[in-house]
């Protein structure tokens, strides 16, 4: 199955392609989208799907990303130490008296580890006047000394991040590192003696197993608890060119839940809520990043501020796939266009320019940013790729050496 998704809202009208959009809801009620990834109210609850490519790919997906905080990313050169427990058995066929908790017990056990996140983002309008937009999401405390995991799309571009504990105490957070590809971000607050989530093992989950989601729906209902089951494992989806394997659940997930926790029947963290699907005739479709995948990313973020070793062409791309977008970008042909080229990148050195339409990568035709990103991800840092572009009616073949993806030079 290869469907089309964009970030966190799923629509399935008869005359529309299915899509998932981020439910980032502007707190001030502004209904404009924030940086493409966010739709609705600037409260977060991101991606969704079952092997899906994005209908609308924003420049952030293959671009420079980061915002004001990204310039200070560098990691802490410190490993994150998680809290875990040993259980005598993980057999999913055991009866309910084998140590499994009730929903109430899970909420009491894990509730203090889930936090509210609010962001402020400074933007400039066409007259270069500054405006501040606010957003909200969720996060999970993973160490007692203040490390918090959330989604990249929750904090993307933020100039200020505030974390509020269940007790009501708030802290300004530092962005330790972030990764758009996995949609994971690591924050640090100056606090001690916190209650971290107990880490579970997402590889041991079974379809039908009870799970509980805890988060901050609508950006103002922190600590909300919903329950359900694991509906499916390893749902492969592609959003903004990034393919992920997610857990699927029917636990109610709403805008603002993004970055919150998905807990198993033992109160252990098994996923970070990442997406929901909504729309006519669509119910009970929520998705979470498996915690085993999150832990791998967080370790790299804590050490380096980003995930090392990912290849990058160094361009920001935009899909032109309708007459409306063609008029918006003043082009006459459908395709994938270069919106920006990062300084000192492989693309810049190869002579790729803003406005070029990318036609093929290594001889394989591409028609979307997702196609380009998939082609680049099949290589390693240092590889040379052949990029064919159309510029001013002429076809050019350029050779670009791939650099390393960082928060300021994504693909």
PDB file of N, CA and C in Angstrom, residues 231-309:
ATOM      1  N   UNK A 231      -2.855  -1.500  17.640  1.00  0.00           N
ATOM      2  CA  UNK A 231      -3.637  -1.937  16.484  1.00  0.00           C
ATOM      3  C   UNK A 231      -2.786  -2.618  15.425  1.00  0.00           C
ATOM      4  N   UNK A 232      -1.535  -2.187  15.310  1.00  0.00           N
ATOM      5  CA  UNK A 232      -0.621  -2.769  14.335  1.00  0.00           C
ATOM      6  C   UNK A 232       0.796  -2.366  14.688  1.00  0.00           C
ATOM      7  N   UNK A 233       1.741  -3.147  14.212  1.00  0.00           N
ATOM      8  CA  UNK A 233       3.161  -2.876  14.415  1.00  0.00           C
ATOM      9  C   UNK A 233       3.817  -2.572  13.070  1.00  0.00           C
ATOM     10  N   UNK A 234       4.894  -1.812  13.113  1.00  0.00           N
ATOM     11  CA  UNK A 234       5.720  -1.575  11.918  1.00  0.00           C
ATOM     12  C   UNK A 234       4.930  -1.027  10.738  1.00  0.00           C
ATOM     13  N   UNK A 235       4.101  -0.024  11.012  1.00  0.00           N
ATOM     14  CA  UNK A 235       3.416   0.652   9.919  1.00  0.00           C
ATOM     15  C   UNK A 235       4.416   1.559   9.225  1.00  0.00           C
ATOM     16  N   UNK A 236       4.779   1.236   7.988  1.00  0.00           N
ATOM     17  CA  UNK A 236       5.783   2.008   7.265  1.00  0.00           C
ATOM     18  C   UNK A 236       5.111   3.164   6.533  1.00  0.00           C
ATOM     19  N   UNK A 237       5.504   4.373   6.883  1.00  0.00           N
ATOM     20  CA  UNK A 237       4.912   5.552   6.257  1.00  0.00           C
ATOM     21  C   UNK A 237       6.001   6.502   5.813  1.00  0.00           C
ATOM     22  N   UNK A 238       5.687   7.319   4.849  1.00  0.00           N
ATOM     23  CA  UNK A 238       6.618   8.338   4.369  1.00  0.00           C
ATOM     24  C   UNK A 238       5.938   9.689   4.429  1.00  0.00           C
ATOM     25  N   UNK A 239       6.542  10.609   5.156  1.00  0.00           N
ATOM     26  CA  UNK A 239       6.008  11.959   5.282  1.00  0.00           C
ATOM     27  C   UNK A 239       7.133  12.950   5.040  1.00  0.00           C
ATOM     28  N   UNK A 240       6.898  13.879   4.142  1.00  0.00           N
ATOM     29  CA  UNK A 240       7.932  14.854   3.781  1.00  0.00           C
ATOM     30  C   UNK A 240       9.228  14.159   3.383  1.00  0.00           C
ATOM     31  N   UNK A 241       9.095  12.985   2.748  1.00  0.00           N
ATOM     32  CA  UNK A 241      10.273  12.275   2.273  1.00  0.00           C
ATOM     33  C   UNK A 241      10.951  11.419   3.308  1.00  0.00           C
ATOM     34  N   UNK A 242      10.462  11.413   4.548  1.00  0.00           N
ATOM     35  CA  UNK A 242      11.067  10.615   5.610  1.00  0.00           C
ATOM     36  C   UNK A 242      10.208   9.390   5.881  1.00  0.00           C
ATOM     37  N   UNK A 243      10.783   8.219   5.708  1.00  0.00           N
ATOM     38  CA  UNK A 243      10.058   6.978   5.943  1.00  0.00           C
ATOM     39  C   UNK A 243      10.293   6.512   7.369  1.00  0.00           C
ATOM     40  N   UNK A 244       9.207   6.162   8.054  1.00  0.00           N
ATOM     41  CA  UNK A 244       9.279   5.746   9.454  1.00  0.00           C
ATOM     42  C   UNK A 244       8.461   4.483   9.648  1.00  0.00           C
ATOM     43  N   UNK A 245       8.858   3.672  10.623  1.00  0.00           N
ATOM     44  CA  UNK A 245       8.080   2.520  11.043  1.00  0.00           C
ATOM     45  C   UNK A 245       7.441   2.844  12.383  1.00  0.00           C
ATOM     46  N   UNK A 246       6.120   2.960  12.401  1.00  0.00           N
ATOM     47  CA  UNK A 246       5.411   3.443  13.581  1.00  0.00           C
ATOM     48  C   UNK A 246       4.494   2.381  14.171  1.00  0.00           C
ATOM     49  N   UNK A 247       4.201   2.550  15.453  1.00  0.00           N
ATOM     50  CA  UNK A 247       3.172   1.769  16.115  1.00  0.00           C
ATOM     51  C   UNK A 247       1.820   2.396  15.807  1.00  0.00           C
ATOM     52  N   UNK A 248       0.818   1.580  15.562  1.00  0.00           N
ATOM     53  CA  UNK A 248      -0.531   2.092  15.344  1.00  0.00           C
ATOM     54  C   UNK A 248      -1.391   1.742  16.551  1.00  0.00           C
ATOM     55  N   UNK A 249      -2.192   2.705  17.003  1.00  0.00           N
ATOM     56  CA  UNK A 249      -3.057   2.486  18.162  1.00  0.00           C
ATOM     57  C   UNK A 249      -4.422   3.120  17.935  1.00  0.00           C
ATOM     58  N   UNK A 250      -5.427   2.588  18.634  1.00  0.00           N
ATOM     59  CA  UNK A 250      -6.747   3.211  18.582  1.00  0.00           C
ATOM     60  C   UNK A 250      -7.015   4.063  19.813  1.00  0.00           C
ATOM     61  N   UNK A 251      -6.002   4.252  20.670  1.00  0.00           N
ATOM     62  CA  UNK A 251      -6.147   5.183  21.790  1.00  0.00           C
ATOM     63  C   UNK A 251      -6.384   6.585  21.231  1.00  0.00           C
ATOM     64  N   UNK A 252      -7.332   7.307  21.818  1.00  0.00           N
ATOM     65  CA  UNK A 252      -7.684   8.634  21.302  1.00  0.00           C
ATOM     66  C   UNK A 252      -6.490   9.571  21.397  1.00  0.00           C
ATOM     67  N   UNK A 253      -6.115  10.153  20.265  1.00  0.00           N
ATOM     68  CA  UNK A 253      -5.002  11.089  20.180  1.00  0.00           C
ATOM     69  C   UNK A 253      -5.519  12.346  19.495  1.00  0.00           C
ATOM     70  N   UNK A 254      -5.230  13.489  20.081  1.00  0.00           N
ATOM     71  CA  UNK A 254      -5.749  14.759  19.572  1.00  0.00           C
ATOM     72  C   UNK A 254      -4.611  15.754  19.380  1.00  0.00           C
ATOM     73  N   UNK A 255      -4.877  16.841  18.650  1.00  0.00           N
ATOM     74  CA  UNK A 255      -3.868  17.882  18.509  1.00  0.00           C
ATOM     75  C   UNK A 255      -3.328  18.287  19.871  1.00  0.00           C
ATOM     76  N   UNK A 256      -2.006  18.299  20.000  1.00  0.00           N
ATOM     77  CA  UNK A 256      -1.374  18.607  21.278  1.00  0.00           C
ATOM     78  C   UNK A 256      -0.767  17.396  21.932  1.00  0.00           C
ATOM     79  N   UNK A 257      -1.180  16.188  21.500  1.00  0.00           N
ATOM     80  CA  UNK A 257      -0.610  14.961  22.046  1.00  0.00           C
ATOM     81  C   UNK A 257       0.788  14.669  21.521  1.00  0.00           C
ATOM     82  N   UNK A 258       1.171  15.277  20.432  1.00  0.00           N
ATOM     83  CA  UNK A 258       2.484  14.989  19.851  1.00  0.00           C
ATOM     84  C   UNK A 258       3.587  15.180  20.876  1.00  0.00           C
ATOM     85  N   UNK A 259       4.458  14.198  20.949  1.00  0.00           N
ATOM     86  CA  UNK A 259       5.561  14.240  21.896  1.00  0.00           C
ATOM     87  C   UNK A 259       5.222  13.595  23.219  1.00  0.00           C
ATOM     88  N   UNK A 260       3.946  13.277  23.435  1.00  0.00           N
ATOM     89  CA  UNK A 260       3.533  12.631  24.673  1.00  0.00           C
ATOM     90  C   UNK A 260       3.872  11.152  24.676  1.00  0.00           C
ATOM     91  N   UNK A 261       3.515  10.471  25.760  1.00  0.00           N
ATOM     92  CA  UNK A 261       3.918   9.090  25.930  1.00  0.00           C
ATOM     93  C   UNK A 261       2.835   8.090  25.590  1.00  0.00           C
ATOM     94  N   UNK A 262       3.260   6.965  25.038  1.00  0.00           N
ATOM     95  CA  UNK A 262       2.407   5.791  24.876  1.00  0.00           C
ATOM     96  C   UNK A 262       2.987   4.719  25.790  1.00  0.00           C
ATOM     97  N   UNK A 263       2.189   4.258  26.740  1.00  0.00           N
ATOM     98  CA  UNK A 263       2.664   3.342  27.782  1.00  0.00           C
ATOM     99  C   UNK A 263       1.995   1.979  27.639  1.00  0.00           C
ATOM    100  N   UNK A 264       2.737   0.921  27.965  1.00  0.00           N
ATOM    101  CA  UNK A 264       2.148  -0.413  27.907  1.00  0.00           C
ATOM    102  C   UNK A 264       1.410  -0.727  29.203  1.00  0.00           C
ATOM    103  N   UNK A 265       0.920  -1.945  29.320  1.00  0.00           N
ATOM    104  CA  UNK A 265       0.095  -2.317  30.466  1.00  0.00           C
ATOM    105  C   UNK A 265       0.881  -2.446  31.764  1.00  0.00           C
ATOM    106  N   UNK A 266       2.192  -2.296  31.674  1.00  0.00           N
ATOM    107  CA  UNK A 266       3.023  -2.299  32.882  1.00  0.00           C
ATOM    108  C   UNK A 266       3.454  -0.891  33.271  1.00  0.00           C
ATOM    109  N   UNK A 267       2.942   0.106  32.567  1.00  0.00           N
ATOM    110  CA  UNK A 267       3.296   1.494  32.846  1.00  0.00           C
ATOM    111  C   UNK A 267       4.622   1.907  32.264  1.00  0.00           C
ATOM    112  N   UNK A 268       5.145   1.112  31.338  1.00  0.00           N
ATOM    113  CA  UNK A 268       6.439   1.405  30.724  1.00  0.00           C
ATOM    114  C   UNK A 268       6.250   2.179  29.421  1.00  0.00           C
ATOM    115  N   UNK A 269       7.155   3.108  29.161  1.00  0.00           N
ATOM    116  CA  UNK A 269       7.097   3.912  27.946  1.00  0.00           C
ATOM    117  C   UNK A 269       7.505   3.061  26.746  1.00  0.00           C
ATOM    118  N   UNK A 270       6.598   2.913  25.793  1.00  0.00           N
ATOM    119  CA  UNK A 270       6.903   2.096  24.610  1.00  0.00           C
ATOM    120  C   UNK A 270       6.843   2.904  23.319  1.00  0.00           C
ATOM    121  N   UNK A 271       6.409   4.162  23.398  1.00  0.00           N
ATOM    122  CA  UNK A 271       6.359   4.981  22.194  1.00  0.00           C
ATOM    123  C   UNK A 271       6.193   6.446  22.512  1.00  0.00           C
ATOM    124  N   UNK A 272       6.599   7.276  21.557  1.00  0.00           N
ATOM    125  CA  UNK A 272       6.372   8.724  21.622  1.00  0.00           C
ATOM    126  C   UNK A 272       5.310   9.055  20.584  1.00  0.00           C
ATOM    127  N   UNK A 273       4.191   9.584  21.053  1.00  0.00           N
ATOM    128  CA  UNK A 273       3.062   9.871  20.155  1.00  0.00           C
ATOM    129  C   UNK A 273       3.508  10.831  19.059  1.00  0.00           C
ATOM    130  N   UNK A 274       3.167  10.489  17.825  1.00  0.00           N
ATOM    131  CA  UNK A 274       3.694  11.250  16.702  1.00  0.00           C
ATOM    132  C   UNK A 274       2.628  11.729  15.738  1.00  0.00           C
ATOM    133  N   UNK A 275       1.475  11.076  15.706  1.00  0.00           N
ATOM    134  CA  UNK A 275       0.526  11.413  14.661  1.00  0.00           C
ATOM    135  C   UNK A 275      -0.863  10.953  14.998  1.00  0.00           C
ATOM    136  N   UNK A 276      -1.813  11.574  14.343  1.00  0.00           N
ATOM    137  CA  UNK A 276      -3.189  11.112  14.427  1.00  0.00           C
ATOM    138  C   UNK A 276      -3.827  11.269  13.061  1.00  0.00           C
ATOM    139  N   UNK A 277      -4.905  10.583  12.854  1.00  0.00           N
ATOM    140  CA  UNK A 277      -5.630  10.730  11.603  1.00  0.00           C
ATOM    141  C   UNK A 277      -7.055  11.124  11.921  1.00  0.00           C
ATOM    142  N   UNK A 278      -7.569  12.073  11.178  1.00  0.00           N
ATOM    143  CA  UNK A 278      -8.947  12.511  11.363  1.00  0.00           C
ATOM    144  C   UNK A 278      -9.581  12.711  10.008  1.00  0.00           C
ATOM    145  N   UNK A 279     -10.875  12.910  10.001  1.00  0.00           N
ATOM    146  CA  UNK A 279     -11.558  13.167   8.753  1.00  0.00           C
ATOM    147  C   UNK A 279     -12.843  12.372   8.686  1.00  0.00           C
ATOM    148  N   UNK A 280     -13.601  12.630   7.663  1.00  0.00           N
ATOM    149  CA  UNK A 280     -14.885  11.975   7.496  1.00  0.00           C
ATOM    150  C   UNK A 280     -14.720  10.465   7.441  1.00  0.00           C
ATOM    151  N   UNK A 281     -15.382   9.750   8.350  1.00  0.00           N
ATOM    152  CA  UNK A 281     -15.359   8.302   8.344  1.00  0.00           C
ATOM    153  C   UNK A 281     -14.089   7.685   8.865  1.00  0.00           C
ATOM    154  N   UNK A 282     -13.197   8.490   9.452  1.00  0.00           N
ATOM    155  CA  UNK A 282     -11.928   7.968   9.952  1.00  0.00           C
ATOM    156  C   UNK A 282     -11.868   8.138  11.457  1.00  0.00           C
ATOM    157  N   UNK A 283     -11.720   7.035  12.179  1.00  0.00           N
ATOM    158  CA  UNK A 283     -11.631   7.088  13.633  1.00  0.00           C
ATOM    159  C   UNK A 283     -10.609   6.058  14.118  1.00  0.00           C
ATOM    160  N   UNK A 284     -10.041   6.340  15.284  1.00  0.00           N
ATOM    161  CA  UNK A 284      -9.197   5.353  15.935  1.00  0.00           C
ATOM    162  C   UNK A 284      -7.904   5.050  15.223  1.00  0.00           C
ATOM    163  N   UNK A 285      -7.304   6.044  14.576  1.00  0.00           N
ATOM    164  CA  UNK A 285      -6.017   5.851  13.924  1.00  0.00           C
ATOM    165  C   UNK A 285      -5.014   6.820  14.523  1.00  0.00           C
ATOM    166  N   UNK A 286      -4.171   6.308  15.418  1.00  0.00           N
ATOM    167  CA  UNK A 286      -3.107   7.105  16.003  1.00  0.00           C
ATOM    168  C   UNK A 286      -1.791   6.370  15.823  1.00  0.00           C
ATOM    169  N   UNK A 287      -0.687   7.103  15.877  1.00  0.00           N
ATOM    170  CA  UNK A 287       0.614   6.504  15.619  1.00  0.00           C
ATOM    171  C   UNK A 287       1.655   7.030  16.606  1.00  0.00           C
ATOM    172  N   UNK A 288       2.631   6.193  16.891  1.00  0.00           N
ATOM    173  CA  UNK A 288       3.695   6.558  17.821  1.00  0.00           C
ATOM    174  C   UNK A 288       5.018   5.986  17.334  1.00  0.00           C
ATOM    175  N   UNK A 289       6.109   6.703  17.648  1.00  0.00           N
ATOM    176  CA  UNK A 289       7.452   6.223  17.314  1.00  0.00           C
ATOM    177  C   UNK A 289       7.855   5.183  18.361  1.00  0.00           C
ATOM    178  N   UNK A 290       8.251   3.978  17.958  1.00  0.00           N
ATOM    179  CA  UNK A 290       8.669   2.966  18.935  1.00  0.00           C
ATOM    180  C   UNK A 290       9.812   3.480  19.804  1.00  0.00           C
ATOM    181  N   UNK A 291       9.741   3.223  21.087  1.00  0.00           N
ATOM    182  CA  UNK A 291      10.727   3.793  22.014  1.00  0.00           C
ATOM    183  C   UNK A 291      12.133   3.272  21.753  1.00  0.00           C
ATOM    184  N   UNK A 292      12.274   2.059  21.232  1.00  0.00           N
ATOM    185  CA  UNK A 292      13.615   1.565  20.923  1.00  0.00           C
ATOM    186  C   UNK A 292      14.277   2.406  19.841  1.00  0.00           C
ATOM    187  N   UNK A 293      13.486   2.876  18.879  1.00  0.00           N
ATOM    188  CA  UNK A 293      14.019   3.774  17.851  1.00  0.00           C
ATOM    189  C   UNK A 293      14.363   5.137  18.447  1.00  0.00           C
ATOM    190  N   UNK A 294      13.503   5.609  19.343  1.00  0.00           N
ATOM    191  CA  UNK A 294      13.733   6.908  19.991  1.00  0.00           C
ATOM    192  C   UNK A 294      15.030   6.892  20.782  1.00  0.00           C
ATOM    193  N   UNK A 295      15.276   5.830  21.523  1.00  0.00           N
ATOM    194  CA  UNK A 295      16.477   5.762  22.364  1.00  0.00           C
ATOM    195  C   UNK A 295      17.748   5.836  21.530  1.00  0.00           C
ATOM    196  N   UNK A 296      17.743   5.203  20.371  1.00  0.00           N
ATOM    197  CA  UNK A 296      18.916   5.242  19.499  1.00  0.00           C
ATOM    198  C   UNK A 296      19.199   6.673  19.033  1.00  0.00           C
ATOM    199  N   UNK A 297      18.143   7.386  18.651  1.00  0.00           N
ATOM    200  CA  UNK A 297      18.298   8.774  18.189  1.00  0.00           C
ATOM    201  C   UNK A 297      18.733   9.677  19.334  1.00  0.00           C
ATOM    202  N   UNK A 298      18.103   9.509  20.500  1.00  0.00           N
ATOM    203  CA  UNK A 298      18.413  10.365  21.649  1.00  0.00           C
ATOM    204  C   UNK A 298      19.878  10.235  22.059  1.00  0.00           C
ATOM    205  N   UNK A 299      20.420   9.049  21.979  1.00  0.00           N
ATOM    206  CA  UNK A 299      21.830   8.870  22.339  1.00  0.00           C
ATOM    207  C   UNK A 299      22.733   9.719  21.444  1.00  0.00           C
ATOM    208  N   UNK A 300      22.433   9.747  20.142  1.00  0.00           N
ATOM    209  CA  UNK A 300      23.222  10.564  19.223  1.00  0.00           C
ATOM    210  C   UNK A 300      22.987  12.050  19.457  1.00  0.00           C
ATOM    211  N   UNK A 301      21.742  12.421  19.739  1.00  0.00           N
ATOM    212  CA  UNK A 301      21.446  13.832  20.011  1.00  0.00           C
ATOM    213  C   UNK A 301      22.165  14.325  21.253  1.00  0.00           C
ATOM    214  N   UNK A 302      22.214  13.489  22.286  1.00  0.00           N
ATOM    215  CA  UNK A 302      22.861  13.904  23.527  1.00  0.00           C
ATOM    216  C   UNK A 302      24.361  14.066  23.348  1.00  0.00           C
ATOM    217  N   UNK A 303      24.937  13.301  22.431  1.00  0.00           N
ATOM    218  CA  UNK A 303      26.375  13.370  22.199  1.00  0.00           C
ATOM    219  C   UNK A 303      26.761  14.477  21.220  1.00  0.00           C
ATOM    220  N   UNK A 304      25.939  14.670  20.172  1.00  0.00           N
ATOM    221  CA  UNK A 304      26.354  15.511  19.056  1.00  0.00           C
ATOM    222  C   UNK A 304      25.408  16.666  18.730  1.00  0.00           C
ATOM    223  N   UNK A 305      24.167  16.592  19.218  1.00  0.00           N
ATOM    224  CA  UNK A 305      23.180  17.597  18.861  1.00  0.00           C
ATOM    225  C   UNK A 305      22.418  17.252  17.598  1.00  0.00           C
ATOM    226  N   UNK A 306      22.864  16.233  16.888  1.00  0.00           N
ATOM    227  CA  UNK A 306      22.186  15.753  15.685  1.00  0.00           C
ATOM    228  C   UNK A 306      22.592  14.299  15.478  1.00  0.00           C
ATOM    229  N   UNK A 307      21.961  13.638  14.503  1.00  0.00           N
ATOM    230  CA  UNK A 307      22.297  12.245  14.206  1.00  0.00           C
ATOM    231  C   UNK A 307      23.380  12.228  13.142  1.00  0.00           C
ATOM    232  N   UNK A 308      24.530  11.714  13.499  1.00  0.00           N
ATOM    233  CA  UNK A 308      25.679  11.723  12.592  1.00  0.00           C
ATOM    234  C   UNK A 308      25.514  10.685  11.486  1.00  0.00           C
ATOM    235  N   UNK A 309      26.156  10.984  10.358  1.00  0.00           N
ATOM    236  CA  UNK A 309      26.273   9.997   9.298  1.00  0.00           C
ATOM    237  C   UNK A 309      25.183  10.002   8.250  1.00  0.00           C
TER     238      UNK A 309
END
